[in-house]
Amino acid sequence: MKSGCEGPEAGAGRVIELPILKNSAAPKNEIRESKAGRWRAASLVVLYLLMIAHIIQWRLTGQTVSPIEPSESMYTLQNGAINAGFIFFILAILATLIFGRFVCGWGCHIVALQDFCGWLMKKCGLTPRPFRSRLLVFVPLIVALYMFVWPTVSRFIIKPANESLFPQFTNHLITSDYWATFPTVAVAIPFLFICGFMTVYFLGSKGFCTYGCPYGGFFSLADQLAPGKIRVTDACNECGHCTAVCTSNVLVHAEVKQYGMVVDQGCMKCMDCISVCPNDALYFGFGKPSIAVKKTSTKNYPLTWPEELAAAAVFFLSFLAVWDVYQLVAMLMALGIAMVTTFLAVRTWKLISSSDLSFHRWNLKAGGVMKKAGWAFLSFAAVWIGLNVHSGYVRYHERAGAAAYERIRIPDELALARANPARWLSASDVASIKDGKEHFNAAMRTGLFVNKEALSKLAWIEYLSGDSEQAIRSLTKAAEHQDPQGKALSLYYRGAILNRLGRPEQALESLNEALIERPDLVSAREEKGEALWRLARRDEAVLTWTDAAKNSSLPIANNLLAGASFASGRDEEAAAYQDQADRATPNDPLFHWMLGLRLQNVGMLDLAEKHFERAIELNPEFKRARN
Ligand code: SF4
Ligand code: SF4
Ligand code: SF4
């Protein structure tokens, strides 16, 4: 008995309606079930089991092989970190150069999701229909070049004189932080839903592979060069069964007739066509690569060239709008969202401009009259596109705020050396602070989620603008949403500001929290010592500064220790600390001034004076700062 959502096309043995069948000499038109499909499903299930086993092994032992994900190659090319993902990607491309895109068909977890979604749709009587665009098919390759070639090219073009063309390679094959480069589960679920399911529903059974996957950009290029191809014998009678089962939307019967092999770079060597061919006319074999064949397009494209250009513009704008918005949407997810947006925009346009339109089995418009399904489609498209526009507004302000933040030149240490750093700000800093505050506030006011990075930047801008209380509130909120690294920094900055405001108890609390997240954060230890000193817990302060000085050659802790030793009358010890501090202090008037202020804050006035004088000696302009 069929389940409620099973349709006439579900399962094997369905009847295809390719026109070519009318001329077929096949006794009947039933397509036999693909045996390769079962093997492929098993391979993809094993893949998921291996991924789960990998995570379990990491959780149990605390260390494991770094993620076997092609995206990890970016870190190799940018930072020189050789990892398992890079090695896998290189091997996969080399294998594709010989055998074609087997890795895509048999070893990708996203293709498994897409196939699963396609299978579910068929169970519900829906056949994924491919969305065809001549321009957007180049997106995967362009993104692949940006991700994997641009880092090296940009290094070559804007290479600083002292940097080599390639980064210095380091071994990152084993990691204890397996999840470091992955999104959180809360982000991964919508990512998999959009890229594995929505793209199939709207764009066809390999929607994400065709329009969104940068790895596919390289694999399809390599496939063109591969001698391994699906080829045909004389036994073919053009029945079309092969085309009917191909989930990569390849017109197999037409290609094998025209070229003697499948030349479409979307072919993932799933072997379904070979398995279902009633005449056993197809086989996998080696020979001429498809690049050596002069091709003419066998596909119909529903978009005119102006529509293609408009679709490309929508895609580009949508991608810019959502990529990294709220610091949540990763590049691959943004590509998936942008493709869905483009499809909806194109369909909406067609729905408005034509008198008849259907989508899957729904009649959206007939004889110029909009049907209920049409209104439902329009409503969904309006909400989706509206959310995109909203994201674009937020992202614009996030970007503009971040750009203003980058333009601020005052060094952190100097700004943090006194409660209100206004007098140290240049006119351009003041303008950037105003700009940054406006943009970040606009993004925060209208955003649907907290952007933790933007929030911590806004906090810094608020502090620089003299609004320390608001900065403290923003840092507290940012810390609530950040990972341990970011949280430690926010708590440290909050502690430092509280110290400057003369609230050492609260500062101590914040700095202790920061050090729980990151015990190696030396600057938090220096600030903690300062809070303890102000609370008259001087022995603990000295111990804390000693700890900080042990782990770093930074001069602040040694100067503070020198001041503490002077205060206790241990002049010889103080001189030794000072000597150590002087050796690490840069010959920079700003740095000396900052040291003077830090020492002044804790009442070590003589030592502070020494640094003020040195700053004036190096730059007489600093004399004005004393007045
Ligand atoms: S194109 Fe990308 S998503 Fe598709 S199967 Fe290949 S690697 Fe996976
Ligand atoms: S290759 Fe096989 S399945 Fe495809 S058209 Fe020819 S006979 Fe039919
Ligand atoms: S052409 Fe054949 S092997 Fe290639 S994807 Fe389609 S069904 Fe699979």
XYZ file of C-alpha atoms and ligand atoms in Angstrom:
651
model
C 0.000 0.000 0.000
C 1.305 3.476 -0.835
C 1.891 6.030 1.860
C -0.184 9.182 1.814
C 2.423 11.316 0.110
C 3.570 8.779 -2.409
C 2.945 9.869 -5.955
C 2.782 8.117 -9.270
C 6.504 8.693 -9.899
C 7.720 7.279 -6.621
C 10.095 4.355 -6.586
C 11.345 2.197 -9.391
C 9.335 0.975 -12.305
C 7.939 4.409 -13.144
C 6.986 5.354 -16.672
C 9.013 8.091 -18.311
C 7.617 10.392 -20.919
C 10.636 11.339 -22.982
C 9.465 11.944 -26.544
C 12.263 9.777 -27.732
C 10.493 6.774 -26.247
C 7.942 6.933 -28.994
C 10.634 5.753 -31.400
C 12.069 3.244 -29.015
C 12.346 -0.351 -29.962
C 12.164 -1.322 -26.276
C 9.358 -3.801 -25.645
C 8.090 -1.800 -22.695
C 9.086 1.471 -21.097
C 9.572 0.504 -17.498
C 12.870 1.691 -16.099
C 14.644 -0.922 -14.098
C 15.866 -0.096 -10.619
C 19.455 1.100 -10.339
C 21.641 -1.344 -8.421
C 24.355 1.320 -8.272
C 21.948 3.539 -6.312
C 21.950 1.090 -3.397
C 25.728 0.899 -3.351
C 25.987 4.662 -3.473
C 23.490 5.064 -0.646
C 25.545 2.576 1.393
C 28.727 4.509 0.624
C 27.179 7.788 1.782
C 25.775 6.196 4.953
C 29.256 4.826 5.721
C 30.614 8.333 5.137
C 28.259 9.764 7.773
C 29.143 6.938 10.187
C 32.838 7.696 9.725
C 32.208 11.393 10.361
C 30.332 10.552 13.578
C 33.101 8.118 14.628
C 35.675 10.863 14.002
C 33.838 13.264 16.312
C 33.327 10.615 19.010
C 37.016 9.680 18.904
C 37.953 13.368 19.305
C 35.542 13.849 22.231
C 36.888 10.743 23.971
C 40.604 11.275 23.454
C 40.813 15.082 23.138
C 42.918 14.868 19.966
C 42.266 13.736 16.426
C 43.083 14.138 12.757
C 42.076 17.629 11.596
C 38.753 17.846 9.689
C 38.835 16.063 6.327
C 37.004 18.954 4.679
C 38.173 20.691 1.486
C 37.373 24.077 3.057
C 40.306 23.522 5.431
C 42.636 24.032 2.437
C 42.040 27.765 2.784
C 44.044 27.766 6.014
C 46.898 25.961 4.259
C 46.995 28.533 1.477
C 46.542 31.537 3.761
C 48.556 30.567 6.842
C 50.576 27.560 5.714
C 48.757 25.196 8.094
C 48.966 21.813 6.364
C 45.909 19.850 7.438
C 44.023 16.690 6.496
C 41.438 18.695 4.531
C 44.132 20.102 2.229
C 45.650 16.677 1.582
C 42.198 15.201 0.934
C 41.326 18.007 -1.489
C 44.562 17.596 -3.456
C 44.095 13.806 -3.668
C 40.437 14.244 -4.654
C 41.350 16.633 -7.480
C 44.095 14.286 -8.706
C 41.656 11.346 -8.655
C 39.083 13.445 -10.529
C 41.672 14.275 -13.175
C 41.819 10.555 -13.967
C 38.435 9.049 -13.104
C 36.105 12.073 -13.190
C 33.851 13.282 -10.357
C 33.553 10.043 -8.365
C 34.346 11.858 -5.131
C 31.279 14.071 -5.587
C 28.956 11.183 -6.316
C 30.195 8.709 -3.751
C 31.979 10.649 -0.997
C 30.313 13.993 -0.232
C 28.033 14.552 2.742
C 26.221 17.437 1.038
C 25.393 15.295 -1.986
C 23.983 12.740 0.435
C 21.634 15.393 1.827
C 20.645 16.535 -1.647
C 19.948 12.945 -2.720
C 17.971 12.351 0.458
C 15.891 15.452 -0.209
C 15.348 14.383 -3.840
C 14.248 10.949 -2.596
C 11.842 12.514 -0.085
C 10.389 14.758 -2.763
C 9.811 11.816 -5.053
C 8.105 9.983 -2.212
C 5.775 12.972 -2.056
C 5.142 12.868 -5.783
C 7.421 15.808 -6.600
C 10.251 15.584 -9.081
C 13.097 18.057 -8.514
C 13.257 20.220 -11.611
C 16.561 21.823 -12.602
C 16.821 25.586 -12.792
C 19.076 26.362 -15.722
C 21.192 29.479 -16.048
C 24.082 30.096 -18.421
C 25.774 32.710 -16.220
C 25.251 31.424 -12.702
C 26.925 28.076 -13.460
C 30.204 29.978 -13.254
C 29.612 30.908 -9.613
C 31.262 27.754 -8.142
C 34.432 28.259 -10.170
C 34.628 31.982 -9.360
C 34.197 31.253 -5.645
C 36.759 28.431 -5.833
C 39.272 30.795 -7.407
C 38.554 33.358 -4.699
C 38.941 30.808 -1.911
C 41.884 28.795 -3.139
C 43.808 30.818 -5.713
C 43.305 34.414 -4.617
C 45.261 34.026 -1.328
C 48.373 33.057 -3.288
C 47.793 35.594 -6.076
C 47.201 38.428 -3.624
C 50.341 37.406 -1.771
C 52.156 37.677 -5.089
C 50.640 41.033 -6.067
C 50.750 42.827 -2.743
C 53.653 40.869 -1.335
C 55.513 42.915 1.248
C 59.255 42.969 0.600
C 60.032 40.802 3.615
C 57.380 38.146 2.989
C 57.795 35.082 0.791
C 55.356 34.094 -1.950
C 54.168 31.025 -0.052
C 53.410 31.011 3.656
C 55.693 29.079 5.943
C 54.166 25.603 6.152
C 53.401 24.070 9.535
C 51.963 20.704 10.513
C 48.275 20.818 11.521
C 47.391 17.225 10.749
C 46.484 16.560 14.371
C 44.277 18.908 16.333
C 42.755 19.126 19.761
C 40.234 21.749 18.608
C 38.420 19.793 15.915
C 35.448 22.156 15.811
C 37.475 25.392 15.653
C 36.736 26.102 11.988
C 33.149 24.789 11.968
C 29.999 26.762 12.744
C 27.986 26.106 15.875
C 25.254 23.464 15.714
C 22.637 26.251 15.729
C 24.157 27.608 12.508
C 25.011 24.216 10.962
C 21.365 23.053 10.994
C 19.992 25.939 8.866
C 23.087 25.661 6.667
C 22.407 21.986 5.939
C 18.699 22.691 5.493
C 19.272 25.487 2.987
C 22.142 23.893 1.062
C 20.896 20.302 1.233
C 17.122 20.746 0.999
C 15.942 24.171 -0.168
C 18.362 24.232 -3.087
C 17.030 20.836 -4.233
C 13.404 21.917 -3.878
C 13.901 25.126 -5.841
C 16.914 24.502 -8.089
C 16.866 20.788 -8.801
C 18.414 17.623 -7.451
C 21.997 18.947 -7.591
C 21.080 22.597 -7.055
C 23.840 23.360 -4.563
C 26.475 21.465 -6.552
C 25.560 23.306 -9.748
C 25.373 26.824 -8.405
C 26.931 27.025 -4.981
C 29.740 24.582 -4.259
C 33.231 25.994 -4.819
C 34.837 22.546 -4.583
C 32.539 21.478 -7.391
C 34.007 24.398 -9.382
C 37.386 22.654 -9.375
C 35.985 19.134 -9.656
C 33.984 20.009 -12.756
C 37.052 21.585 -14.342
C 39.128 18.501 -13.530
C 36.328 16.294 -14.901
C 36.710 17.956 -18.284
C 40.317 16.759 -18.413
C 39.643 13.243 -17.122
C 39.934 10.310 -19.539
C 37.492 8.303 -17.341
C 34.002 8.802 -18.823
C 30.599 7.165 -19.169
C 30.761 5.823 -22.711
C 28.361 4.074 -25.073
C 28.412 1.100 -27.438
C 26.399 0.577 -30.610
C 23.716 -1.192 -28.588
C 22.029 2.109 -27.641
C 18.513 2.470 -29.037
C 17.932 5.963 -27.578
C 15.252 4.844 -25.154
C 16.115 7.657 -22.723
C 16.057 5.592 -19.520
C 19.545 6.856 -18.697
C 18.439 10.484 -18.847
C 15.340 9.789 -16.784
C 17.327 8.433 -13.822
C 20.185 10.935 -13.902
C 19.934 13.135 -10.817
C 22.691 15.395 -12.150
C 20.349 16.617 -14.890
C 22.560 15.297 -17.670
C 20.868 14.589 -21.014
C 22.655 11.258 -21.171
C 20.911 9.781 -24.217
C 21.555 12.937 -26.237
C 25.189 13.263 -25.199
C 26.118 9.661 -25.835
C 24.441 9.857 -29.224
C 26.273 13.034 -30.150
C 29.692 12.449 -28.567
C 29.841 8.747 -27.760
C 30.259 9.635 -24.096
C 28.842 11.853 -21.345
C 30.626 15.182 -21.617
C 28.535 17.174 -19.116
C 30.849 18.215 -16.277
C 27.963 17.754 -13.839
C 28.185 13.961 -14.227
C 29.149 12.577 -10.825
C 29.780 9.044 -12.014
C 26.973 7.691 -9.889
C 26.579 4.837 -12.432
C 22.774 4.898 -12.310
C 22.571 5.327 -16.065
C 24.806 2.299 -16.642
C 22.769 0.246 -14.224
C 19.362 1.022 -15.756
C 20.276 0.839 -19.432
C 18.064 -1.951 -20.820
C 20.570 -2.734 -23.573
C 23.685 -2.589 -21.410
C 24.962 -0.016 -23.851
C 26.718 2.191 -21.288
C 29.995 1.550 -19.527
C 32.689 3.453 -17.652
C 35.845 3.544 -19.734
C 38.950 5.515 -20.588
C 39.563 7.450 -23.758
C 39.343 10.965 -25.095
C 38.595 13.574 -22.367
C 35.548 15.745 -22.911
C 37.690 18.862 -23.306
C 38.912 17.396 -26.613
C 35.352 17.272 -27.955
C 33.726 20.214 -29.730
C 30.478 20.681 -27.859
C 27.188 22.251 -28.788
C 24.640 22.897 -26.075
C 21.986 20.223 -25.703
C 20.123 22.105 -22.977
C 17.316 24.617 -23.143
C 17.731 27.777 -21.118
C 14.512 29.462 -20.029
C 16.065 32.883 -19.334
C 16.746 35.502 -21.980
C 20.126 37.236 -21.798
C 18.717 40.356 -20.065
C 17.037 38.025 -17.557
C 20.324 36.170 -17.102
C 22.070 39.452 -16.328
C 19.329 40.531 -13.936
C 19.485 37.133 -12.206
C 23.269 37.455 -11.842
C 22.829 40.924 -10.304
C 20.204 39.618 -7.853
C 22.497 36.751 -6.935
C 25.443 39.060 -6.347
C 23.462 41.524 -4.226
C 21.814 38.777 -2.198
C 25.190 37.147 -1.590
C 26.704 40.443 -0.409
C 23.664 41.056 1.787
C 23.843 37.806 3.716
C 27.511 36.788 3.673
C 28.773 37.050 7.246
C 25.735 39.026 8.393
C 25.603 38.919 12.226
C 28.900 37.028 11.822
C 26.723 33.944 11.435
C 26.262 33.229 7.752
C 29.298 31.453 6.311
C 30.208 31.778 2.646
C 28.722 28.448 1.511
C 25.456 29.156 3.294
C 25.376 32.637 1.747
C 25.803 31.058 -1.697
C 22.870 28.722 -1.031
C 20.682 31.587 0.216
C 21.617 33.779 -2.751
C 20.691 31.028 -5.212
C 17.290 30.513 -3.586
C 16.731 34.289 -3.613
C 17.632 34.438 -7.296
C 15.260 31.602 -8.144
C 12.418 33.230 -6.205
C 13.065 36.609 -7.813
C 13.102 35.092 -11.317
C 9.947 33.086 -10.653
C 8.191 36.075 -9.141
C 9.008 38.082 -12.247
C 7.714 35.271 -14.487
C 4.610 34.917 -12.344
C 3.824 38.595 -12.694
C 4.706 38.897 -16.373
C 3.181 35.708 -17.809
C -0.394 34.514 -17.912
C 0.273 30.845 -17.088
C 2.836 29.415 -14.711
C 3.190 26.297 -12.606
C 5.706 25.173 -10.041
C 6.123 21.470 -9.325
C 2.559 20.184 -9.372
C 0.968 23.491 -8.406
C -0.751 25.754 -10.851
C 0.308 29.258 -9.820
C -1.429 31.213 -12.548
C -3.760 30.187 -15.343
C -5.272 32.339 -18.065
C -3.910 35.440 -16.355
C -5.667 34.618 -13.066
C -3.538 34.174 -9.972
C -4.385 30.948 -8.141
C -4.206 30.368 -4.390
C -0.888 28.550 -4.868
C 0.332 31.598 -6.763
C -0.503 33.916 -3.860
C 1.174 31.489 -1.459
C 4.271 31.451 -3.673
C 4.309 35.253 -3.895
C 3.913 35.580 -0.121
C 6.795 33.209 0.535
C 8.978 34.979 -2.031
C 8.111 38.384 -0.515
C 9.056 37.236 3.002
C 12.297 35.607 1.793
C 13.359 38.521 -0.385
C 12.263 40.984 2.327
C 14.501 39.197 4.834
C 17.327 39.420 2.315
C 16.858 43.149 1.918
C 16.759 43.535 5.685
C 19.979 41.521 6.009
C 21.518 43.758 3.370
C 20.649 46.846 5.405
C 22.157 45.351 8.568
C 25.216 44.066 6.713
C 25.818 47.473 5.116
C 25.918 49.115 8.549
C 28.058 46.304 9.972
C 30.557 46.736 7.133
C 30.574 50.546 7.353
C 30.968 50.367 11.157
C 33.829 47.889 10.845
C 35.536 50.090 8.228
C 35.278 53.118 10.544
C 36.655 51.005 13.410
C 39.647 50.021 11.235
C 40.370 53.691 10.519
C 40.847 54.494 14.218
C 44.561 54.883 14.804
C 44.974 55.416 18.559
C 46.866 52.404 20.017
C 44.781 50.322 22.445
C 47.362 50.575 25.216
C 47.431 54.350 25.113
C 43.656 54.636 24.928
C 43.321 52.308 27.886
C 45.898 54.106 29.974
C 43.448 56.740 31.208
C 39.733 56.826 31.855
C 38.867 59.184 29.050
C 41.269 59.091 26.121
C 39.632 62.075 24.354
C 42.766 64.230 24.432
C 44.744 61.594 22.540
C 42.341 61.339 19.688
C 43.195 62.894 16.333
C 40.502 64.683 14.305
C 40.306 61.681 11.989
C 39.902 59.328 14.982
C 37.054 61.493 16.270
C 35.327 61.375 12.860
C 35.779 57.595 12.595
C 34.423 57.098 16.108
C 31.307 59.108 15.260
C 30.866 57.219 12.013
C 31.426 53.815 13.582
C 29.033 54.513 16.418
C 26.240 55.557 14.047
C 26.652 52.545 11.767
C 27.037 49.941 14.502
C 24.082 51.366 16.408
C 21.948 51.226 13.248
C 22.960 47.576 12.746
C 22.224 46.707 16.393
C 18.890 48.541 16.471
C 17.513 46.768 13.428
C 19.332 43.402 13.612
C 17.504 40.176 14.398
C 20.521 38.568 16.081
C 23.450 39.828 18.121
C 26.643 40.272 16.130
C 29.173 39.615 18.848
C 32.131 40.935 16.898
C 30.352 44.155 15.939
C 29.226 44.542 19.539
C 32.751 44.327 20.925
C 33.938 46.832 18.298
C 31.062 49.135 19.213
C 32.057 48.801 22.880
C 35.557 49.999 22.052
C 34.175 52.916 20.057
C 31.857 53.794 22.953
C 34.801 53.761 25.321
C 36.851 55.996 23.017
C 33.958 58.423 22.737
C 34.003 58.789 26.517
C 30.929 56.644 27.233
C 32.652 54.105 29.481
C 29.439 52.931 31.173
C 27.826 52.029 27.860
C 31.072 50.352 26.792
C 30.937 48.180 29.912
C 27.336 47.185 29.163
C 28.200 46.339 25.534
C 31.236 44.286 26.562
C 29.099 42.373 29.086
C 26.565 41.573 26.362
C 29.275 40.648 23.847
C 30.907 38.266 26.360
C 27.582 36.456 26.785
C 27.608 35.477 23.104
C 31.286 34.919 22.373
C 33.444 31.816 22.231
C 36.095 31.473 24.983
C 38.734 33.435 23.047
C 36.495 36.409 22.311
C 34.839 36.249 25.712
C 38.218 36.461 27.461
C 39.115 39.583 25.492
C 35.789 41.304 26.189
C 36.095 40.541 29.894
C 39.665 41.792 29.901
C 38.706 45.094 28.268
C 35.798 45.449 30.685
C 38.171 44.853 33.606
C 40.687 47.366 32.281
C 38.009 50.050 31.854
C 36.683 49.363 35.364
C 40.225 49.767 36.678
C 40.497 53.164 34.988
C 37.158 54.174 36.419
C 38.502 53.416 39.900
C 36.271 50.355 40.522
C 38.947 47.754 41.309
C 36.575 45.249 42.928
C 34.432 44.954 39.827
C 37.568 45.015 37.685
C 39.019 42.114 39.661
C 35.874 40.073 39.152
C 35.872 40.692 35.410
C 39.592 39.937 35.047
C 39.296 36.720 37.036
C 36.535 35.624 34.657
C 38.749 36.512 31.676
C 41.604 34.451 33.091
C 39.350 31.428 33.577
C 38.674 31.520 29.828
C 42.266 32.277 28.887
C 44.874 31.799 31.620
C 47.586 32.848 29.144
C 46.193 36.385 28.708
C 49.124 38.339 30.134
C 47.514 41.756 29.839
C 44.566 40.526 31.943
C 47.064 39.389 34.584
C 48.766 42.804 34.591
C 45.384 44.496 35.023
C 44.411 42.041 37.742
C 47.574 42.951 39.636
C 46.602 46.596 39.288
C 43.132 45.929 40.754
C 44.651 43.975 43.658
C 47.189 46.743 44.337
C 44.418 49.318 44.475
C 42.514 47.078 46.872
C 45.612 47.110 49.085
C 46.135 43.369 48.488
C 49.704 44.142 47.587
C 51.285 40.707 48.104
C 48.722 39.150 45.793
C 49.331 41.953 43.284
C 53.084 41.260 43.287
C 52.458 37.539 42.843
C 50.131 38.245 39.920
C 52.603 40.598 38.216
C 55.401 38.079 38.807
C 53.266 35.491 37.048
C 52.668 37.878 34.147
C 56.350 38.799 33.857
C 57.316 35.112 33.892
C 55.277 34.398 30.809
C 56.135 37.456 28.815
C 58.859 39.892 27.916
C 56.381 42.795 27.958
C 57.644 45.730 29.999
C 54.436 46.659 31.856
C 54.538 43.861 34.439
C 58.274 44.419 35.100
C 57.716 48.152 35.548
C 54.867 47.497 37.972
C 57.050 45.026 39.857
C 59.820 47.633 39.972
C 57.325 50.139 41.388
C 56.128 47.598 43.963
C 59.701 46.850 45.057
C 60.467 50.570 45.377
C 57.318 50.988 47.466
C 58.556 48.270 49.839
C 62.041 49.741 50.012
C 63.690 46.883 48.088
C 65.659 49.166 45.824
C 68.094 46.555 44.515
C 65.279 44.256 43.439
C 63.499 47.258 41.914
C 66.581 48.162 39.880
C 66.765 44.607 38.511
C 63.107 44.732 37.428
C 63.612 48.137 35.910
C 66.603 46.949 34.000
C 64.580 44.062 32.612
C 61.701 46.405 31.770
C 63.943 48.951 30.048
C 65.398 46.293 27.820
C 61.922 45.402 26.539
C 60.515 48.941 26.321
C 60.329 50.260 22.750
C 61.938 53.608 22.123
C 58.558 55.108 21.432
C 57.319 58.236 23.180
C 53.723 56.995 23.096
C 54.699 53.787 24.817
C 56.638 55.648 27.522
C 53.699 57.970 28.035
C 51.341 55.039 28.364
C 53.676 53.415 30.921
C 53.798 56.678 32.845
C 50.011 56.817 32.993
C 49.675 53.181 34.065
C 52.199 53.693 36.875
C 50.531 56.952 37.861
C 47.186 55.121 38.121
C 48.542 52.880 40.877
C 50.395 55.676 42.667
C 53.931 54.733 41.551
C 54.646 58.368 40.845
C 58.463 58.462 40.755
C 58.651 55.703 38.215
C 55.798 57.291 36.260
C 57.762 60.544 36.139
C 60.747 58.765 34.625
C 58.639 57.571 31.703
C 56.905 60.925 31.205
C 60.323 62.573 30.973
C 61.594 59.964 28.555
C 58.507 60.505 26.363
C 59.147 64.281 26.323
C 62.807 63.675 25.543
C 61.833 61.543 22.549
C 59.127 63.938 21.422
C 58.937 67.417 23.004
C 55.320 67.635 21.813
C 54.424 65.516 24.850
C 55.210 68.478 27.072
C 51.807 69.855 26.092
C 50.130 66.685 27.326
C 51.325 67.468 30.849
C 49.477 70.755 30.908
S 29.871 19.735 -5.969
Fe 30.349 20.116 -3.824
S 28.496 19.659 -2.694
Fe 28.300 18.769 -4.725
S 28.999 16.722 -4.471
Fe 30.747 17.864 -5.184
S 31.802 18.502 -3.326
Fe 29.753 17.832 -2.718
S 22.307 4.375 -23.387
Fe 20.888 2.775 -22.803
S 19.413 3.806 -21.519
Fe 20.486 5.404 -22.589
S 19.293 5.782 -24.410
Fe 20.791 4.272 -24.992
S 19.816 2.335 -24.656
Fe 18.600 3.842 -23.580
S 25.365 10.700 -16.434
Fe 25.111 8.703 -15.500
S 26.858 8.487 -14.137
Fe 26.690 10.626 -14.693
S 25.513 11.501 -13.042
Fe 24.070 10.976 -14.676
S 23.360 8.928 -14.172
Fe 25.169 9.307 -12.947
